Amino acid sequence: MSEIYRASTTAPVNIAVIKYWGKRDAKLNLPTNSSLSVTLSQNDLRTHTTASCSASYPAEDSLLLNGKPQDVSGARTQACFRELRALRKEVEAKDSNAPKLADLPLKIVSENNFPTAAGLASSAAGFAALVRAIANLYELPADPTELSRIARQGSGSACRSLFGGYVGWEQGSATDGSDSKAFEVAPASHWPNMRAVILVVSAAKKDVSSTSGMQTTVATSSLFASRASETVPRRMKEMQDAIKNKDFETFGKVTMMDSNSFHATCLDTYPPIFYLNDVSRAAIKMVEQINTAAGKIIAAYTFDAGPNAVIYYLEENEKQVAGVFKTLLADKDGWSGERGAAIEGNYE
Ligand code: 2P0
């Protein structure tokens, strides 16, 4: 019986506060602007992945997600497998005692600890965990920045899930993508009282996939060019300063404005892309009311390619922010029963 080599890891979900939207190279997932995200705690929302390889496995690579077989023949998964195998071959070329793993079939088993249908970006945690699990299996140097370059080819936002805490993705300018990778802005421990509540407005699959949506935006939106070339570069700097200074008011304002800018760009796409719905807009109004009552920004919303809201706040404002949303969840149609749920996130 042939030996089975195995390694496991987890990767967290990340939620962008400066959004990635637009590719300059669709094959390599090279973006038209840099982005920045906050990584949810591993205890809350994460993917756990085990990678194994063995001469005793069937010849084809395989991937099981939450118990269901997935197609691994797509260009994105293949790019990750190919890059990781090439790095393993370098290890084997240098060390004649290293077992020859690169040519063995891979078996990947992944589990999300959150419902995949919850409308949350699961591809980010999924590809980040897949890449790190195989890197561990192959005993590759575990530099998260280098692994992020590979995970990016699986799904752009996945590169940001190789780090915890506050993470940037530098857009880079090289045509081969060598400088388009993630970097740590600050570890989670830097701002340990940061919290998030996620309002699951709809668990439905999104109408327009991010990949095709962003390509249509690049091709048709007139707002897009100024967002990519002026607005986001300015906000990347403001956001990094806000995080370094633990300045929640600036963090919150820039987060909300960048979400609004991204969704304005979606509306400016032709045909238009609508990700927000009436419940999303009610959540925005509620955050505005909370901030007005507090006399300052203590809550900040952000929305990805779907109607679900992520609301950031500091632990000391738990009652005034998450408390209000939880009460609403209990009484309001839009946020109750099957259509609504709140998932709290911690960052420690
Ligand atoms: C983000 N989103 O920065 C933005 C905000 C959605 C809105 O990254 O085509 O799944 O796999 O590179 O990463 C969603 O896009 O797209 C996304 P691909 P991805 O989080």
mmCIF file of C-alpha atoms and ligand atoms in Angstrom:
data_model
loop_
_atom_site.group_PDB
_atom_site.id
_atom_site.type_symbol
_atom_site.label_atom_id
_atom_site.label_comp_id
_atom_site.label_asym_id
_atom_site.label_seq_id
_atom_site.Cartn_x
_atom_site.Cartn_y
_atom_site.Cartn_z
ATOM 1 C CA MET A 1 0.000 0.000 0.000
ATOM 2 C CA SER A 2 1.445 3.391 -0.980
ATOM 3 C CA GLU A 3 1.984 6.027 1.625
ATOM 4 C CA ILE A 4 -0.577 8.860 1.985
ATOM 5 C CA TYR A 5 0.913 12.323 2.579
ATOM 6 C CA ARG A 6 -1.461 14.791 4.252
ATOM 7 C CA ALA A 7 -1.659 18.377 5.621
ATOM 8 C CA SER A 8 -4.516 20.530 6.936
ATOM 9 C CA THR A 9 -5.127 24.238 7.418
ATOM 10 C CA THR A 10 -7.850 26.845 7.807
ATOM 11 C CA ALA A 11 -8.375 30.219 6.116
ATOM 12 C CA PRO A 12 -10.756 32.982 7.197
ATOM 13 C CA VAL A 13 -13.407 34.903 5.260
ATOM 14 C CA ASN A 14 -12.409 38.503 4.519
ATOM 15 C CA ILE A 15 -14.734 41.455 3.936
ATOM 16 C CA ALA A 16 -13.347 44.337 1.870
ATOM 17 C CA VAL A 17 -13.609 47.906 3.144
ATOM 18 C CA ILE A 18 -11.949 49.197 -0.050
ATOM 19 C CA LYS A 19 -13.459 47.102 -2.828
ATOM 20 C CA TYR A 20 -11.808 45.167 -5.632
ATOM 21 C CA TRP A 21 -13.923 45.630 -8.763
ATOM 22 C CA GLY A 22 -12.325 45.420 -12.215
ATOM 23 C CA LYS A 23 -9.603 43.301 -13.807
ATOM 24 C CA ARG A 24 -6.844 44.384 -16.117
ATOM 25 C CA ASP A 25 -6.051 40.709 -16.791
ATOM 26 C CA ALA A 26 -8.914 38.224 -16.397
ATOM 27 C CA LYS A 27 -6.702 35.141 -16.691
ATOM 28 C CA LEU A 28 -4.313 36.099 -13.892
ATOM 29 C CA ASN A 29 -6.965 38.006 -11.861
ATOM 30 C CA LEU A 30 -4.927 41.209 -11.962
ATOM 31 C CA PRO A 31 -7.054 44.083 -10.619
ATOM 32 C CA THR A 32 -7.526 47.634 -11.844
ATOM 33 C CA ASN A 33 -7.217 48.955 -8.273
ATOM 34 C CA SER A 34 -5.740 47.984 -4.931
ATOM 35 C CA SER A 35 -8.130 46.894 -2.149
ATOM 36 C CA LEU A 36 -8.178 46.388 1.603
ATOM 37 C CA SER A 37 -10.107 43.996 3.832
ATOM 38 C CA VAL A 38 -10.754 42.994 7.408
ATOM 39 C CA THR A 39 -10.378 39.274 8.073
ATOM 40 C CA LEU A 40 -13.032 37.647 10.213
ATOM 41 C CA SER A 41 -11.854 35.594 13.156
ATOM 42 C CA GLN A 42 -11.102 31.942 12.426
ATOM 43 C CA ASN A 43 -13.697 30.961 15.041
ATOM 44 C CA ASP A 44 -16.468 32.671 13.121
ATOM 45 C CA LEU A 45 -16.330 32.106 9.377
ATOM 46 C CA ARG A 46 -13.643 29.967 7.866
ATOM 47 C CA THR A 47 -12.823 27.110 5.500
ATOM 48 C CA HIS A 48 -10.977 24.060 6.826
ATOM 49 C CA THR A 49 -9.073 22.135 4.161
ATOM 50 C CA THR A 50 -7.064 18.932 4.108
ATOM 51 C CA ALA A 51 -4.820 18.235 1.126
ATOM 52 C CA SER A 52 -3.387 14.794 0.558
ATOM 53 C CA CYS A 53 -1.591 12.938 -2.198
ATOM 54 C CA SER A 54 -0.755 9.320 -2.787
ATOM 55 C CA ALA A 55 0.225 6.922 -5.560
ATOM 56 C CA SER A 56 -2.725 4.810 -4.411
ATOM 57 C CA TYR A 57 -5.283 7.514 -5.358
ATOM 58 C CA PRO A 58 -7.199 7.514 -8.668
ATOM 59 C CA ALA A 59 -5.170 9.368 -11.325
ATOM 60 C CA GLU A 60 -7.407 12.453 -11.441
ATOM 61 C CA ASP A 61 -7.058 15.246 -8.833
ATOM 62 C CA SER A 62 -10.251 15.654 -6.795
ATOM 63 C CA LEU A 63 -11.936 18.239 -4.568
ATOM 64 C CA LEU A 64 -14.767 17.632 -2.103
ATOM 65 C CA LEU A 65 -16.497 20.764 -0.702
ATOM 66 C CA ASN A 66 -18.899 20.163 2.196
ATOM 67 C CA GLY A 67 -19.086 16.536 1.101
ATOM 68 C CA LYS A 68 -19.908 17.284 -2.558
ATOM 69 C CA PRO A 69 -17.471 16.577 -5.431
ATOM 70 C CA GLN A 70 -16.412 19.752 -7.294
ATOM 71 C CA ASP A 71 -15.089 20.226 -10.811
ATOM 72 C CA VAL A 72 -11.342 20.868 -10.652
ATOM 73 C CA SER A 73 -10.845 21.215 -14.409
ATOM 74 C CA GLY A 74 -11.477 24.997 -14.397
ATOM 75 C CA ALA A 75 -8.588 27.288 -15.319
ATOM 76 C CA ARG A 76 -8.472 28.895 -11.855
ATOM 77 C CA THR A 77 -8.107 25.680 -9.840
ATOM 78 C CA GLN A 78 -5.713 24.307 -12.454
ATOM 79 C CA ALA A 79 -3.541 27.448 -12.193
ATOM 80 C CA CYS A 80 -3.226 26.972 -8.407
ATOM 81 C CA PHE A 81 -2.369 23.249 -8.773
ATOM 82 C CA ARG A 82 0.161 23.977 -11.534
ATOM 83 C CA GLU A 83 1.988 26.750 -9.617
ATOM 84 C CA LEU A 84 2.178 24.734 -6.399
ATOM 85 C CA ARG A 85 3.411 21.614 -8.228
ATOM 86 C CA ALA A 86 6.102 23.687 -9.960
ATOM 87 C CA LEU A 87 7.332 24.935 -6.567
ATOM 88 C CA ARG A 88 7.333 21.377 -5.196
ATOM 89 C CA LYS A 89 9.397 20.255 -8.203
ATOM 90 C CA GLU A 90 11.997 22.875 -7.260
ATOM 91 C CA VAL A 91 12.154 21.383 -3.732
ATOM 92 C CA GLU A 92 12.534 17.870 -5.186
ATOM 93 C CA ALA A 93 15.236 19.029 -7.630
ATOM 94 C CA LYS A 94 17.281 20.533 -4.777
ATOM 95 C CA ASP A 95 16.861 17.644 -2.319
ATOM 96 C CA SER A 96 17.184 14.146 -3.729
ATOM 97 C CA ASN A 97 15.784 12.708 -0.458
ATOM 98 C CA ALA A 98 12.535 14.671 -0.746
ATOM 99 C CA PRO A 99 9.650 12.330 -1.654
ATOM 100 C CA LYS A 100 8.378 12.810 -5.209
ATOM 101 C CA LEU A 101 4.993 14.332 -4.412
ATOM 102 C CA ALA A 102 4.530 16.763 -7.311
ATOM 103 C CA ASP A 103 3.422 14.073 -9.745
ATOM 104 C CA LEU A 104 1.046 12.275 -7.360
ATOM 105 C CA PRO A 105 -2.732 12.805 -7.636
ATOM 106 C CA LEU A 106 -4.134 15.303 -5.132
ATOM 107 C CA LYS A 107 -7.227 14.826 -2.996
ATOM 108 C CA ILE A 108 -8.585 18.029 -1.413
ATOM 109 C CA VAL A 109 -11.329 17.954 1.234
ATOM 110 C CA SER A 110 -12.829 21.308 2.315
ATOM 111 C CA GLU A 111 -15.519 22.238 4.833
ATOM 112 C CA ASN A 112 -16.963 25.708 5.454
ATOM 113 C CA ASN A 113 -18.172 26.366 9.008
ATOM 114 C CA PHE A 114 -20.845 28.689 7.551
ATOM 115 C CA PRO A 115 -23.608 27.941 5.036
ATOM 116 C CA THR A 116 -22.131 28.235 1.530
ATOM 117 C CA ALA A 117 -25.562 29.459 0.421
ATOM 118 C CA ALA A 118 -25.503 32.336 2.936
ATOM 119 C CA GLY A 119 -24.440 34.648 0.153
ATOM 120 C CA LEU A 120 -21.053 35.265 1.747
ATOM 121 C CA ALA A 121 -17.906 35.290 -0.320
ATOM 122 C CA SER A 122 -16.803 31.711 0.220
ATOM 123 C CA SER A 123 -14.395 31.598 -2.731
ATOM 124 C CA ALA A 124 -11.895 33.807 -0.874
ATOM 125 C CA ALA A 125 -11.530 31.534 2.151
ATOM 126 C CA GLY A 126 -11.842 28.468 -0.110
ATOM 127 C CA PHE A 127 -8.942 29.220 -2.454
ATOM 128 C CA ALA A 128 -6.777 30.605 0.372
ATOM 129 C CA ALA A 129 -7.227 27.372 2.357
ATOM 130 C CA LEU A 130 -6.672 25.196 -0.736
ATOM 131 C CA VAL A 131 -3.393 26.934 -1.572
ATOM 132 C CA ARG A 132 -2.055 26.884 1.981
ATOM 133 C CA ALA A 133 -3.055 23.243 2.559
ATOM 134 C CA ILE A 134 -1.175 22.135 -0.585
ATOM 135 C CA ALA A 135 1.795 24.384 0.297
ATOM 136 C CA ASN A 136 1.934 22.676 3.709
ATOM 137 C CA LEU A 137 1.626 19.240 2.104
ATOM 138 C CA TYR A 138 4.504 20.077 -0.247
ATOM 139 C CA GLU A 139 6.513 21.668 2.604
ATOM 140 C CA LEU A 140 6.912 24.905 0.643
ATOM 141 C CA PRO A 141 8.092 28.072 2.381
ATOM 142 C CA ALA A 142 4.874 29.374 3.994
ATOM 143 C CA ASP A 143 5.392 33.082 3.242
ATOM 144 C CA PRO A 144 1.770 34.327 3.054
ATOM 145 C CA THR A 145 2.663 37.084 0.590
ATOM 146 C CA GLU A 146 4.070 34.584 -1.894
ATOM 147 C CA LEU A 147 1.162 32.173 -1.404
ATOM 148 C CA SER A 148 -1.252 35.082 -1.926
ATOM 149 C CA ARG A 149 0.089 35.464 -5.483
ATOM 150 C CA ILE A 150 -1.019 31.895 -6.199
ATOM 151 C CA ALA A 151 -4.383 32.150 -4.362
ATOM 152 C CA ARG A 152 -5.138 35.316 -6.370
ATOM 153 C CA GLN A 153 -5.243 33.191 -9.502
ATOM 154 C CA GLY A 154 -7.981 31.067 -7.920
ATOM 155 C CA SER A 155 -10.090 34.090 -6.960
ATOM 156 C CA GLY A 156 -8.860 37.666 -6.682
ATOM 157 C CA SER A 157 -10.160 38.300 -3.176
ATOM 158 C CA ALA A 158 -8.624 35.000 -1.949
ATOM 159 C CA CYS A 159 -5.182 36.597 -1.826
ATOM 160 C CA ARG A 160 -6.373 38.703 1.129
ATOM 161 C CA SER A 161 -7.395 35.606 3.162
ATOM 162 C CA LEU A 162 -3.786 34.418 3.558
ATOM 163 C CA PHE A 163 -3.360 36.931 6.394
ATOM 164 C CA GLY A 164 -5.414 37.654 9.501
ATOM 165 C CA GLY A 165 -6.423 41.130 10.617
ATOM 166 C CA TYR A 166 -6.208 44.124 8.257
ATOM 167 C CA VAL A 167 -4.930 43.171 4.824
ATOM 168 C CA GLY A 168 -4.134 45.093 1.650
ATOM 169 C CA TRP A 169 -3.894 43.772 -1.905
ATOM 170 C CA GLU A 170 -1.425 45.770 -3.945
ATOM 171 C CA GLN A 171 -2.691 45.940 -7.516
ATOM 172 C CA GLY A 172 0.847 45.855 -8.965
ATOM 173 C CA SER A 173 1.810 46.792 -12.493
ATOM 174 C CA ALA A 174 3.774 43.792 -13.863
ATOM 175 C CA THR A 175 2.053 41.947 -16.703
ATOM 176 C CA ASP A 176 2.959 38.566 -15.166
ATOM 177 C CA GLY A 177 1.259 39.442 -11.831
ATOM 178 C CA SER A 178 4.467 39.009 -9.824
ATOM 179 C CA ASP A 179 3.824 42.222 -7.841
ATOM 180 C CA SER A 180 0.049 41.792 -7.402
ATOM 181 C CA LYS A 181 -0.111 40.305 -3.911
ATOM 182 C CA ALA A 182 -1.413 40.755 -0.396
ATOM 183 C CA PHE A 183 0.353 42.514 2.463
ATOM 184 C CA GLU A 184 -0.406 42.922 6.160
ATOM 185 C CA VAL A 185 -1.608 46.381 7.188
ATOM 186 C CA ALA A 186 -1.968 45.422 10.864
ATOM 187 C CA PRO A 187 -2.585 42.189 12.770
ATOM 188 C CA ALA A 188 -6.015 41.670 14.375
ATOM 189 C CA SER A 189 -4.419 42.221 17.800
ATOM 190 C CA HIS A 190 -3.647 45.831 16.819
ATOM 191 C CA TRP A 191 -7.356 46.780 17.081
ATOM 192 C CA PRO A 192 -8.845 43.957 19.148
ATOM 193 C CA ASN A 193 -12.171 45.667 19.971
ATOM 194 C CA MET A 194 -13.259 45.737 16.295
ATOM 195 C CA ARG A 195 -16.500 43.798 15.769
ATOM 196 C CA ALA A 196 -18.840 43.003 12.896
ATOM 197 C CA VAL A 197 -22.399 41.856 12.568
ATOM 198 C CA ILE A 198 -23.506 40.339 9.269
ATOM 199 C CA LEU A 199 -27.135 40.731 8.224
ATOM 200 C CA VAL A 200 -28.019 37.902 5.886
ATOM 201 C CA VAL A 201 -30.711 39.618 3.860
ATOM 202 C CA SER A 202 -30.806 36.921 1.219
ATOM 203 C CA ALA A 203 -29.185 33.534 0.926
ATOM 204 C CA ALA A 204 -29.952 33.363 -2.810
ATOM 205 C CA LYS A 205 -27.143 32.960 -5.318
ATOM 206 C CA LYS A 206 -26.240 36.329 -6.847
ATOM 207 C CA ASP A 207 -27.808 37.262 -10.215
ATOM 208 C CA VAL A 208 -24.601 38.597 -11.731
ATOM 209 C CA SER A 209 -21.324 36.849 -10.857
ATOM 210 C CA SER A 210 -18.482 39.099 -9.722
ATOM 211 C CA THR A 211 -16.269 37.982 -12.597
ATOM 212 C CA SER A 212 -18.727 38.900 -15.364
ATOM 213 C CA GLY A 213 -20.125 41.929 -13.477
ATOM 214 C CA MET A 214 -16.752 43.584 -13.094
ATOM 215 C CA GLN A 215 -15.843 42.983 -16.735
ATOM 216 C CA THR A 216 -19.052 44.721 -17.864
ATOM 217 C CA THR A 217 -18.350 47.610 -15.484
ATOM 218 C CA VAL A 218 -14.842 48.104 -16.899
ATOM 219 C CA ALA A 219 -16.265 48.057 -20.443
ATOM 220 C CA THR A 220 -19.240 50.398 -19.938
ATOM 221 C CA SER A 221 -19.136 52.583 -16.791
ATOM 222 C CA SER A 222 -17.953 56.170 -17.097
ATOM 223 C CA LEU A 223 -17.604 56.454 -13.286
ATOM 224 C CA PHE A 224 -15.238 53.483 -13.228
ATOM 225 C CA ALA A 225 -12.107 55.251 -14.537
ATOM 226 C CA SER A 226 -12.049 57.941 -11.848
ATOM 227 C CA ARG A 227 -12.821 55.375 -9.127
ATOM 228 C CA ALA A 228 -9.842 53.221 -10.163
ATOM 229 C CA SER A 229 -7.355 56.003 -10.857
ATOM 230 C CA GLU A 230 -8.211 58.652 -8.224
ATOM 231 C CA THR A 231 -10.771 57.654 -5.599
ATOM 232 C CA VAL A 232 -9.387 54.288 -4.539
ATOM 233 C CA PRO A 233 -5.685 55.267 -4.420
ATOM 234 C CA ARG A 234 -6.615 58.174 -2.115
ATOM 235 C CA ARG A 235 -8.813 55.971 0.068
ATOM 236 C CA MET A 236 -6.189 53.208 0.331
ATOM 237 C CA LYS A 237 -3.944 55.708 2.072
ATOM 238 C CA GLU A 238 -6.727 57.179 4.252
ATOM 239 C CA MET A 239 -7.823 53.701 5.303
ATOM 240 C CA GLN A 240 -4.314 52.512 6.202
ATOM 241 C CA ASP A 241 -3.787 55.662 8.298
ATOM 242 C CA ALA A 242 -7.178 55.180 10.007
ATOM 243 C CA ILE A 243 -6.297 51.584 10.903
ATOM 244 C CA LYS A 244 -2.816 52.513 12.152
ATOM 245 C CA ASN A 245 -4.337 55.307 14.320
ATOM 246 C CA LYS A 246 -7.343 53.180 15.385
ATOM 247 C CA ASP A 247 -9.501 56.068 14.170
ATOM 248 C CA PHE A 248 -12.958 54.457 13.876
ATOM 249 C CA GLU A 249 -14.691 57.578 12.544
ATOM 250 C CA THR A 250 -12.391 57.722 9.503
ATOM 251 C CA PHE A 251 -12.376 53.933 9.132
ATOM 252 C CA GLY A 252 -16.193 53.954 9.161
ATOM 253 C CA LYS A 253 -16.647 56.916 6.849
ATOM 254 C CA VAL A 254 -14.216 55.618 4.230
ATOM 255 C CA THR A 255 -15.744 52.108 4.481
ATOM 256 C CA MET A 256 -19.264 53.411 3.839
ATOM 257 C CA MET A 257 -18.184 55.800 1.076
ATOM 258 C CA ASP A 258 -16.240 53.094 -0.720
ATOM 259 C CA SER A 259 -19.185 50.686 -0.559
ATOM 260 C CA ASN A 260 -21.418 53.435 -1.962
ATOM 261 C CA SER A 261 -18.873 54.215 -4.698
ATOM 262 C CA PHE A 262 -18.633 50.539 -5.706
ATOM 263 C CA HIS A 263 -22.438 50.177 -5.875
ATOM 264 C CA ALA A 264 -22.733 53.470 -7.805
ATOM 265 C CA THR A 265 -20.278 52.045 -10.326
ATOM 266 C CA CYS A 266 -22.435 48.924 -10.562
ATOM 267 C CA LEU A 267 -25.526 51.045 -11.253
ATOM 268 C CA ASP A 268 -23.513 53.007 -13.838
ATOM 269 C CA THR A 269 -22.736 49.740 -15.657
ATOM 270 C CA TYR A 270 -24.786 48.997 -18.779
ATOM 271 C CA PRO A 271 -26.957 47.000 -18.428
ATOM 272 C CA PRO A 272 -27.037 48.116 -14.758
ATOM 273 C CA ILE A 273 -26.110 45.762 -11.925
ATOM 274 C CA PHE A 274 -28.234 45.948 -8.765
ATOM 275 C CA TYR A 275 -26.812 44.208 -5.735
ATOM 276 C CA LEU A 276 -28.583 46.223 -3.014
ATOM 277 C CA ASN A 277 -32.293 45.727 -2.334
ATOM 278 C CA ASP A 278 -34.881 47.512 -0.157
ATOM 279 C CA VAL A 279 -33.715 45.689 2.977
ATOM 280 C CA SER A 280 -30.100 46.697 2.243
ATOM 281 C CA ARG A 281 -31.191 50.317 1.887
ATOM 282 C CA ALA A 282 -33.136 50.099 5.172
ATOM 283 C CA ALA A 283 -29.946 48.848 6.849
ATOM 284 C CA ILE A 284 -28.055 51.872 5.474
ATOM 285 C CA LYS A 285 -30.734 54.205 6.881
ATOM 286 C CA MET A 286 -30.580 52.455 10.239
ATOM 287 C CA VAL A 287 -26.794 52.915 10.423
ATOM 288 C CA GLU A 288 -27.249 56.609 9.555
ATOM 289 C CA GLN A 289 -29.798 56.928 12.372
ATOM 290 C CA ILE A 290 -27.502 55.165 14.859
ATOM 291 C CA ASN A 291 -24.651 57.522 13.947
ATOM 292 C CA THR A 292 -26.864 60.610 14.096
ATOM 293 C CA ALA A 293 -28.145 59.602 17.550
ATOM 294 C CA ALA A 294 -24.550 59.014 18.732
ATOM 295 C CA GLY A 295 -23.371 62.343 17.300
ATOM 296 C CA LYS A 296 -20.462 60.555 15.584
ATOM 297 C CA ILE A 297 -19.740 57.522 13.422
ATOM 298 C CA ILE A 298 -19.939 54.426 15.622
ATOM 299 C CA ALA A 299 -21.293 52.025 12.952
ATOM 300 C CA ALA A 300 -20.226 51.455 9.329
ATOM 301 C CA TYR A 301 -21.951 49.365 6.681
ATOM 302 C CA THR A 302 -20.445 47.706 3.659
ATOM 303 C CA PHE A 303 -22.012 45.507 0.944
ATOM 304 C CA ASP A 304 -20.285 43.160 -1.497
ATOM 305 C CA ALA A 305 -21.763 41.695 -4.680
ATOM 306 C CA GLY A 306 -25.079 40.973 -2.947
ATOM 307 C CA PRO A 307 -27.663 42.502 -0.582
ATOM 308 C CA ASN A 308 -26.176 41.271 2.730
ATOM 309 C CA ALA A 309 -24.853 43.976 5.050
ATOM 310 C CA VAL A 310 -21.687 43.769 7.117
ATOM 311 C CA ILE A 311 -21.746 46.351 9.900
ATOM 312 C CA TYR A 312 -18.492 47.213 11.670
ATOM 313 C CA TYR A 313 -18.466 48.723 15.162
ATOM 314 C CA LEU A 314 -16.325 48.762 18.297
ATOM 315 C CA GLU A 315 -17.052 46.450 21.198
ATOM 316 C CA GLU A 316 -17.903 49.356 23.514
ATOM 317 C CA ASN A 317 -20.772 50.304 21.179
ATOM 318 C CA GLU A 318 -22.219 46.787 21.024
ATOM 319 C CA LYS A 319 -25.601 47.783 22.530
ATOM 320 C CA GLN A 320 -26.064 50.859 20.354
ATOM 321 C CA VAL A 321 -25.166 49.017 17.129
ATOM 322 C CA ALA A 322 -25.532 45.236 17.137
ATOM 323 C CA GLY A 323 -28.222 45.476 19.834
ATOM 324 C CA VAL A 324 -30.391 47.663 17.587
ATOM 325 C CA PHE A 325 -30.016 45.308 14.621
ATOM 326 C CA LYS A 326 -30.742 42.235 16.712
ATOM 327 C CA THR A 327 -33.954 43.810 18.025
ATOM 328 C CA LEU A 328 -34.959 44.626 14.460
ATOM 329 C CA LEU A 329 -34.178 41.093 13.365
ATOM 330 C CA ALA A 330 -36.645 39.852 15.913
ATOM 331 C CA ASP A 331 -39.500 42.156 14.812
ATOM 332 C CA LYS A 332 -39.096 43.222 11.230
ATOM 333 C CA ASP A 333 -40.266 41.230 8.223
ATOM 334 C CA GLY A 334 -37.161 41.794 6.150
ATOM 335 C CA TRP A 335 -34.805 40.600 8.834
ATOM 336 C CA SER A 336 -36.674 37.740 10.408
ATOM 337 C CA GLY A 337 -37.376 34.084 9.836
ATOM 338 C CA GLU A 338 -35.828 32.479 6.798
ATOM 339 C CA ARG A 339 -34.874 35.731 5.129
ATOM 340 C CA GLY A 340 -32.778 37.149 7.889
ATOM 341 C CA ALA A 341 -30.112 36.125 10.298
ATOM 342 C CA ALA A 342 -27.343 37.865 12.120
ATOM 343 C CA ILE A 343 -23.895 36.400 12.392
ATOM 344 C CA GLU A 344 -21.614 38.155 14.789
ATOM 345 C CA GLY A 345 -17.944 38.389 14.057
ATOM 346 C CA ASN A 346 -15.075 38.888 16.430
ATOM 347 C CA TYR A 347 -11.599 39.782 15.406
ATOM 348 C CA GLU A 348 -9.406 38.656 18.230
HETATM 349 C C1 2P0 B 1 -13.949 42.484 -2.778
HETATM 350 N N1 2P0 B 1 -15.625 41.518 -4.354
HETATM 351 O O1 2P0 B 1 -13.003 43.288 -2.757
HETATM 352 C C2 2P0 B 1 -14.988 42.697 -3.863
HETATM 353 C C3 2P0 B 1 -16.104 43.592 -3.436
HETATM 354 C C4 2P0 B 1 -17.039 41.690 -4.501
HETATM 355 C C5 2P0 B 1 -17.307 43.103 -4.177
HETATM 356 O O2 2P0 B 1 -13.742 40.381 -4.572
HETATM 357 O O3 2P0 B 1 -13.332 36.946 -10.355
HETATM 358 O O4 2P0 B 1 -14.848 36.511 -6.201
HETATM 359 O O5 2P0 B 1 -12.761 35.462 -8.423
HETATM 360 O O6 2P0 B 1 -11.375 37.481 -8.924
HETATM 361 O O7 2P0 B 1 -12.724 37.828 -5.795
HETATM 362 C C6 2P0 B 1 -15.618 39.350 -5.452
HETATM 363 O O8 2P0 B 1 -14.846 38.988 -6.520
HETATM 364 O O9 2P0 B 1 -13.718 37.707 -8.096
HETATM 365 C C7 2P0 B 1 -14.936 40.451 -4.770
HETATM 366 P P1 2P0 B 1 -12.743 36.860 -8.985
HETATM 367 P P2 2P0 B 1 -13.969 37.648 -6.563
HETATM 368 O O10 2P0 B 1 -14.089 41.590 -1.909
#
